[in-house]
Short mmCIF file of N, CA and C in Angstrom, two decimals:
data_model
loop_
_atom_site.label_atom_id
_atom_site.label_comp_id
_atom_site.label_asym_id
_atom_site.label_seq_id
_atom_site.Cartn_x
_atom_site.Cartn_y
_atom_site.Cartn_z
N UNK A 187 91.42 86.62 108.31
CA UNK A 187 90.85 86.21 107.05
C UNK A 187 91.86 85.31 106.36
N UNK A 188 91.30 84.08 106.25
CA UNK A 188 92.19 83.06 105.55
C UNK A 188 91.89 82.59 103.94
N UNK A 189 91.98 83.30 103.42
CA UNK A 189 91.53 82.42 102.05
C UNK A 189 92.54 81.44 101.34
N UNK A 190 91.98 80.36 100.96
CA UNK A 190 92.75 79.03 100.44
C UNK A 190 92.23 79.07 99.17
N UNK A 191 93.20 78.16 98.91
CA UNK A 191 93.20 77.60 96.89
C UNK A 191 91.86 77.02 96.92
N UNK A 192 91.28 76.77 97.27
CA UNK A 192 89.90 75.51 97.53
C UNK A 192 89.04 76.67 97.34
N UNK A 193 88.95 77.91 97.27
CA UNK A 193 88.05 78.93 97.59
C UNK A 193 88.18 79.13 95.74
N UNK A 194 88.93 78.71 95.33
CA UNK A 194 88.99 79.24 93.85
C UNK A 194 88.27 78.59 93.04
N UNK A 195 86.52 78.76 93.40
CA UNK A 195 86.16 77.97 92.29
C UNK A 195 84.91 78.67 90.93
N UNK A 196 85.87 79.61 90.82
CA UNK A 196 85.39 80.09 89.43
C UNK A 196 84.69 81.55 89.48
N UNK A 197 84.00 81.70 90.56
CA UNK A 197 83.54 83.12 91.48
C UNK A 197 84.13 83.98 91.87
N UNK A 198 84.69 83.07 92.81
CA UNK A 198 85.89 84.58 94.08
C UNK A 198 87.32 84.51 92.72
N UNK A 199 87.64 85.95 93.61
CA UNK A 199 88.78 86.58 92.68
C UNK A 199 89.62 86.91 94.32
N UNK A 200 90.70 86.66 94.39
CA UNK A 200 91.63 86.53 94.74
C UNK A 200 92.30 88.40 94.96
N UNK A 201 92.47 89.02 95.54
CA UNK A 201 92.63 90.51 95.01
C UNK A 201 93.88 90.81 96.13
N UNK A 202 95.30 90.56 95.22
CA UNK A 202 96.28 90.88 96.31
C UNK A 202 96.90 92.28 95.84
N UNK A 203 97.47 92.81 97.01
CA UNK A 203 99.10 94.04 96.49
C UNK A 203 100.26 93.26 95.81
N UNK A 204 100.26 94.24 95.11
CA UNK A 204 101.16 93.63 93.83
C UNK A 204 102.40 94.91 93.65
N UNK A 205 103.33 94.92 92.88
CA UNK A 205 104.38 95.94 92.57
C UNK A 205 103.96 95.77 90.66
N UNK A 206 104.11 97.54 90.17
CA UNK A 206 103.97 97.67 89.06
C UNK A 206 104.55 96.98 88.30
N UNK A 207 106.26 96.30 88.99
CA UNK A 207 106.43 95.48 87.57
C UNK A 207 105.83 94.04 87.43
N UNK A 208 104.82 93.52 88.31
CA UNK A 208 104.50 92.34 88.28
C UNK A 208 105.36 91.28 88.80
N UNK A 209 105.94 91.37 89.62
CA UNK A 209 106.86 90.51 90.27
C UNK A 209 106.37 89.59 91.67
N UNK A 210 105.47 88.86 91.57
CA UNK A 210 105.29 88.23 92.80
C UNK A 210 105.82 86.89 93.43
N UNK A 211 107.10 87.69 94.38
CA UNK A 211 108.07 87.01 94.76
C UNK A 211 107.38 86.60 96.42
N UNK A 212 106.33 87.35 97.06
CA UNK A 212 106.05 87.13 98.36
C UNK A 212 104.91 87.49 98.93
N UNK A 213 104.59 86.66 100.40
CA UNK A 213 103.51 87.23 100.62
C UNK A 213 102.34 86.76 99.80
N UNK A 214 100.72 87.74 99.74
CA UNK A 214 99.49 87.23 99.47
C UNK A 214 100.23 86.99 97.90
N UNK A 215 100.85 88.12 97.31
CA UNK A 215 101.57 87.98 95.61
C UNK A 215 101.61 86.54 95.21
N UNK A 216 102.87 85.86 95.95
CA UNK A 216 103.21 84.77 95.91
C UNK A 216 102.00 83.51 95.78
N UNK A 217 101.31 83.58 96.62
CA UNK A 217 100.10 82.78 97.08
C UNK A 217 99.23 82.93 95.88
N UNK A 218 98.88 84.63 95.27
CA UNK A 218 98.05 84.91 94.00
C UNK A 218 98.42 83.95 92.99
N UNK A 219 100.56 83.92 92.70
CA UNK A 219 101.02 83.22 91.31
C UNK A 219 100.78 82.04 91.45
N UNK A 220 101.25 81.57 92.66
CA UNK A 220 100.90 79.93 93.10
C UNK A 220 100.02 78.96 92.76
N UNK A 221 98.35 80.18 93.16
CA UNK A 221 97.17 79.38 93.23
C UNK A 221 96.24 79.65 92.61
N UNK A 222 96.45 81.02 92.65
CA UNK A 222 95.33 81.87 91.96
C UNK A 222 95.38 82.10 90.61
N UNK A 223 96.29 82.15 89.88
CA UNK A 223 96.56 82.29 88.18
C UNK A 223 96.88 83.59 87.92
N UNK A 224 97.89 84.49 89.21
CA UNK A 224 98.37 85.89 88.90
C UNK A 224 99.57 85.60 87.58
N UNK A 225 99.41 86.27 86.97
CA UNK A 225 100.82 86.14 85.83
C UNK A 225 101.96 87.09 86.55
N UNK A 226 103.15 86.83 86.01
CA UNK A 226 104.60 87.12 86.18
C UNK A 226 104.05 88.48 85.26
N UNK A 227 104.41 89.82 85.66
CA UNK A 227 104.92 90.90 84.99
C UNK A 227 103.14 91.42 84.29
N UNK A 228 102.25 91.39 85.31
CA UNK A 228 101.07 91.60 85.32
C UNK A 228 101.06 92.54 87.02
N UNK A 229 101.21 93.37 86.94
CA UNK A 229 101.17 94.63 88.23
C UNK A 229 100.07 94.99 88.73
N UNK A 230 98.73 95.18 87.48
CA UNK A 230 97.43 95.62 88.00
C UNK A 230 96.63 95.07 86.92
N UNK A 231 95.34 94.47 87.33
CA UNK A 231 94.29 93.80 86.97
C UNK A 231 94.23 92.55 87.44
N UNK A 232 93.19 92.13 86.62
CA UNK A 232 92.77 90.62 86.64
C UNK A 232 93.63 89.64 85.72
N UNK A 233 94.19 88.57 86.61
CA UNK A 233 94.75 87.09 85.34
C UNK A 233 94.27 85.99 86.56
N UNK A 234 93.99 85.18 85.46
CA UNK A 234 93.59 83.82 86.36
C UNK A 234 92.29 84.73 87.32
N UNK A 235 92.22 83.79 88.26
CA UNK A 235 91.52 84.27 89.96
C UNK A 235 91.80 85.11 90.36
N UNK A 236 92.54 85.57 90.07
CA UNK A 236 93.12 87.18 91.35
C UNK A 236 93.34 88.29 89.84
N UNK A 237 93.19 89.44 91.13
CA UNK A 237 93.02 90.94 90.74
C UNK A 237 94.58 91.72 91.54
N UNK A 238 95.53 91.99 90.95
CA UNK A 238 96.99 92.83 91.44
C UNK A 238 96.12 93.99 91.66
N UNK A 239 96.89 94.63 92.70
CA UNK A 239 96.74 96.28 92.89
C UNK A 239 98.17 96.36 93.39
N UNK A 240 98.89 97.21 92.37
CA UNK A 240 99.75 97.37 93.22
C UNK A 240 99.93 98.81 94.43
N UNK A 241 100.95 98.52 94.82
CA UNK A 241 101.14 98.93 96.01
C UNK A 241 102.66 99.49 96.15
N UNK A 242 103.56 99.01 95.20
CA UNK A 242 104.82 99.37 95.40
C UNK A 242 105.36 99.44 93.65
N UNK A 243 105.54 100.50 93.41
CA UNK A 243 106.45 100.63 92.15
C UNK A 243 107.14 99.69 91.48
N UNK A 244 108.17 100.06 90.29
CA UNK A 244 108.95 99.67 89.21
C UNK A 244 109.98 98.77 90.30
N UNK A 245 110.58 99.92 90.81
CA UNK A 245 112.01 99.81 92.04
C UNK A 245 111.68 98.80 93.35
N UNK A 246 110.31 98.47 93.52
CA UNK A 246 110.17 97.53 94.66
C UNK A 246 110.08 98.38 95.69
N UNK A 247 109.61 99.96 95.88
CA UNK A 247 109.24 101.14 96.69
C UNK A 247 107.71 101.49 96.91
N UNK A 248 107.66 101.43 97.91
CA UNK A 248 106.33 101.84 98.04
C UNK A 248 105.50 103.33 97.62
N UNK A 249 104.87 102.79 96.83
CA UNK A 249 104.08 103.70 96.41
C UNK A 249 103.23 104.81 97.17
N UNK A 250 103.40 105.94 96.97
CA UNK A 250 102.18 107.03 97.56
C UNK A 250 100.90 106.81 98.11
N UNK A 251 100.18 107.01 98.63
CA UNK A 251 98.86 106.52 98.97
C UNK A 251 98.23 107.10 97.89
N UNK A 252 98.19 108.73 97.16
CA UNK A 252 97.84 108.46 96.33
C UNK A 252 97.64 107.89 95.07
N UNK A 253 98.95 107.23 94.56
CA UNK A 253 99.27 105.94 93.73
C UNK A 253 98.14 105.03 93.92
N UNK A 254 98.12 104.13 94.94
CA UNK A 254 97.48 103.39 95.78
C UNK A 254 95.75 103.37 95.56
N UNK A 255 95.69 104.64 95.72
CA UNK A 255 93.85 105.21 95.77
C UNK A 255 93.34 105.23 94.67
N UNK A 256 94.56 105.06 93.39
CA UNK A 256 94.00 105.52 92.14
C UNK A 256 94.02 104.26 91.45
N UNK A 257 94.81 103.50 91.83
CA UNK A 257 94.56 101.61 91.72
C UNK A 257 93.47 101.17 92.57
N UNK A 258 93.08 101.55 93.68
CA UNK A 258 92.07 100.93 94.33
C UNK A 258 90.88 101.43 93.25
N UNK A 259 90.70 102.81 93.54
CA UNK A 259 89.62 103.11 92.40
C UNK A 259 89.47 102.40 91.13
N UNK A 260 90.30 101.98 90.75
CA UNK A 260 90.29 101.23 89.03
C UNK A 260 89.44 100.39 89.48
N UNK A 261 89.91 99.20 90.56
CA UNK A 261 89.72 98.31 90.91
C UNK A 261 88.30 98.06 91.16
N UNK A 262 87.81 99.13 92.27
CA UNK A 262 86.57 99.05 92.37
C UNK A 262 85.11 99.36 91.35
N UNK A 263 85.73 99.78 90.71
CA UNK A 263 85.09 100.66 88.87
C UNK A 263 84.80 98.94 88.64
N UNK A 264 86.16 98.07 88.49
CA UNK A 264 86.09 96.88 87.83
C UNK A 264 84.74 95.71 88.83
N UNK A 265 85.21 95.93 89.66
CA UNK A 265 84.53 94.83 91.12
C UNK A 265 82.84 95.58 90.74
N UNK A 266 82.12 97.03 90.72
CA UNK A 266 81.44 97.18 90.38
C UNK A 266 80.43 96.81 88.77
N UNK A 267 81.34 96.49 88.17
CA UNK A 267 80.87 96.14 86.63
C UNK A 267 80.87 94.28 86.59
N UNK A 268 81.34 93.59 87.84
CA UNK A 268 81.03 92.62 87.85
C UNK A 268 80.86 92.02 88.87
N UNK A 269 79.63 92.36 89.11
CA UNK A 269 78.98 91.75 90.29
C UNK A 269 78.48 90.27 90.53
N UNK A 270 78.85 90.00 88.88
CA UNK A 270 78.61 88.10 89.74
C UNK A 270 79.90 87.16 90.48
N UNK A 271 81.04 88.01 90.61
CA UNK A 271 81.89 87.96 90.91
C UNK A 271 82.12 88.30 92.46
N UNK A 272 82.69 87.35 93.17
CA UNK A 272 83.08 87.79 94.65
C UNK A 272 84.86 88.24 94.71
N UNK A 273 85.17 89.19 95.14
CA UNK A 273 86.07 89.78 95.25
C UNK A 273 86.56 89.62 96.71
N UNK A 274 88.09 88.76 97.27
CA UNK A 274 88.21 88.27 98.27
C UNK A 274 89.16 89.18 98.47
N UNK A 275 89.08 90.09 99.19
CA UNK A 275 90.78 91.25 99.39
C UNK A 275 91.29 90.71 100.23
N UNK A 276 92.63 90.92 100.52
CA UNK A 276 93.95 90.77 100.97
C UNK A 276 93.92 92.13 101.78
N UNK A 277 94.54 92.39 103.20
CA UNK A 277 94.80 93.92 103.19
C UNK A 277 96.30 94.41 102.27
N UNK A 278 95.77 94.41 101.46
CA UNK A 278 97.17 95.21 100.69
C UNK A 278 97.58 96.38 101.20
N UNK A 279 99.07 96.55 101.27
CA UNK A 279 99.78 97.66 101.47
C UNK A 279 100.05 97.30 102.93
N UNK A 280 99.97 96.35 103.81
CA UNK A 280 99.75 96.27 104.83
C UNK A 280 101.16 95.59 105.37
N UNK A 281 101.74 94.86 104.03
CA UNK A 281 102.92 93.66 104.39
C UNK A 281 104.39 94.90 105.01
N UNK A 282 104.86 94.26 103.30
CA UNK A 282 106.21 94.90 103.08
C UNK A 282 105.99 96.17 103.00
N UNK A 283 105.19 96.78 101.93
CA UNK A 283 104.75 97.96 101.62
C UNK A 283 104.84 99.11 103.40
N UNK A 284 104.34 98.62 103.91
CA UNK A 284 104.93 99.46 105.59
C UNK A 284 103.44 100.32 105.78
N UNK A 285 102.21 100.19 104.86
CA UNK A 285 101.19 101.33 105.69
C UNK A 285 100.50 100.37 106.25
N UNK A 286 99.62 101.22 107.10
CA UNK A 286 98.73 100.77 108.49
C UNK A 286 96.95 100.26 107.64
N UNK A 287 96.35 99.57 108.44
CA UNK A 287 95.07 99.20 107.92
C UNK A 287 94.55 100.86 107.62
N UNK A 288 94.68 101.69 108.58
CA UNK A 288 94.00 102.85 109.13
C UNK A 288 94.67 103.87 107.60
N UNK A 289 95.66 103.54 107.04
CA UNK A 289 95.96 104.21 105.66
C UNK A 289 95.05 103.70 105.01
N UNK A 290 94.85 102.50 104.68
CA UNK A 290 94.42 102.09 103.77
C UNK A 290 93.23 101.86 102.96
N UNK A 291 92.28 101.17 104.62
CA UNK A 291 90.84 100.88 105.10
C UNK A 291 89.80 101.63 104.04
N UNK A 292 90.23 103.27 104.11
CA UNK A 292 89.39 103.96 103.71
C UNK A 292 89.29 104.16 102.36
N UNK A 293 90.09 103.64 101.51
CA UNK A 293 89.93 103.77 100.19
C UNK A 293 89.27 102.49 99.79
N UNK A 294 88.53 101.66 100.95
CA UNK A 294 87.50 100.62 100.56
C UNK A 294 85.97 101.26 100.86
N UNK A 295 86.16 102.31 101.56
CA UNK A 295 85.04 102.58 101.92
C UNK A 295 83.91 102.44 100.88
N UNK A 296 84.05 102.62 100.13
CA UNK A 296 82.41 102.60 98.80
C UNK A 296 82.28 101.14 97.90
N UNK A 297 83.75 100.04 98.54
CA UNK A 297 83.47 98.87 97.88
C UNK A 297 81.98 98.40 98.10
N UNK A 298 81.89 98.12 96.45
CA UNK A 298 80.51 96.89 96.44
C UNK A 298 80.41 95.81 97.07
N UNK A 299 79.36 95.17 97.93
CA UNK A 299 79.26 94.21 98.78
C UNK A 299 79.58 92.86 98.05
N UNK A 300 79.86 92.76 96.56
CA UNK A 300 80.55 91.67 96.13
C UNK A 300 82.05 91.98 96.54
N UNK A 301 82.61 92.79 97.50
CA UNK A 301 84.06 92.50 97.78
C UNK A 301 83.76 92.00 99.31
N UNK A 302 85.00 91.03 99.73
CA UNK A 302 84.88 90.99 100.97
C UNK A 302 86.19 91.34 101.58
N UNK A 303 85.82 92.00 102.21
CA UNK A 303 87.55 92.71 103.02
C UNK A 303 87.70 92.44 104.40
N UNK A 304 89.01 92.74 104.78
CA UNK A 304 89.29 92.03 105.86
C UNK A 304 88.82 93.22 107.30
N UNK A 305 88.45 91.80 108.23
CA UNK A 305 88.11 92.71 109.31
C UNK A 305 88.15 94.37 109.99
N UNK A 306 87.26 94.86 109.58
CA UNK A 306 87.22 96.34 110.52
C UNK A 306 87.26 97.31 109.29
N UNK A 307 87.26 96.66 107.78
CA UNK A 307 87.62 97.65 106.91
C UNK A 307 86.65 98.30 106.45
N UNK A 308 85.22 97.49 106.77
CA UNK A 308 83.83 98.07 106.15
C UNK A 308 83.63 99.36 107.16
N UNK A 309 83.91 99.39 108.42
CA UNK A 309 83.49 100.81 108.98
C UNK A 309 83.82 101.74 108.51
#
């Protein structure tokens, strides 16, 4: 799954792993501040095109899965209340963060079909 800056046109939301203090130094993060309109010291929600979830704490540590599940849930609460909106995920938690699709996958399971996630995650 490749999403580009060209995809940003006013619809899709951009939805990377992020760290609580808002620091996106790398990775999809980087790409979010770049292109997408993530703000500096914005950890979780929507700015610009993209949606943070983070994934790794204050300290730059990866967060719990349950941490994780309880940001995805926000997230999807949000992706559900706006459905004219396409929601382009990233596999977050997948980079630096160190968990497996197979951690992760399943806390997409009940996303609304306005998200699109990356291969194998809808099963």
């Amino acid at each position: 799954m490749n999403f580009t800056p060209q995809m940003n046109d006013g619809t899709n939301v951009f939805v990377f792993g992020s760290n609580e203090a808002g620091r996106h130094g790398g990775g999809a993060a980087r790409e979010a501040h770049q292109h997408w309109g993530a703000q500096m010291h914005v950890g979780f929600g929507l700015a610009g095109a993209s949606f943070a979830i983070p994934t790794m704490d204050w300290q730059m540590q990866a967060l719990p899965l349950d941490a994780i599940r309880h940001y995805v849930s926000r997230f999807l609460d949000y992706a559900r209340q706006n459905p004219d909106l396409n929601f382009l995920v990233t596999p977050i938690g997948t980079g630096i963060c160190g968990y497996t699709h197979e951690d992760i996958a399943p806390m997409f399971k009940l996303a609304p079909a306005n998200c699109v996630l990356p291969a194998g995650w809808r099963k």
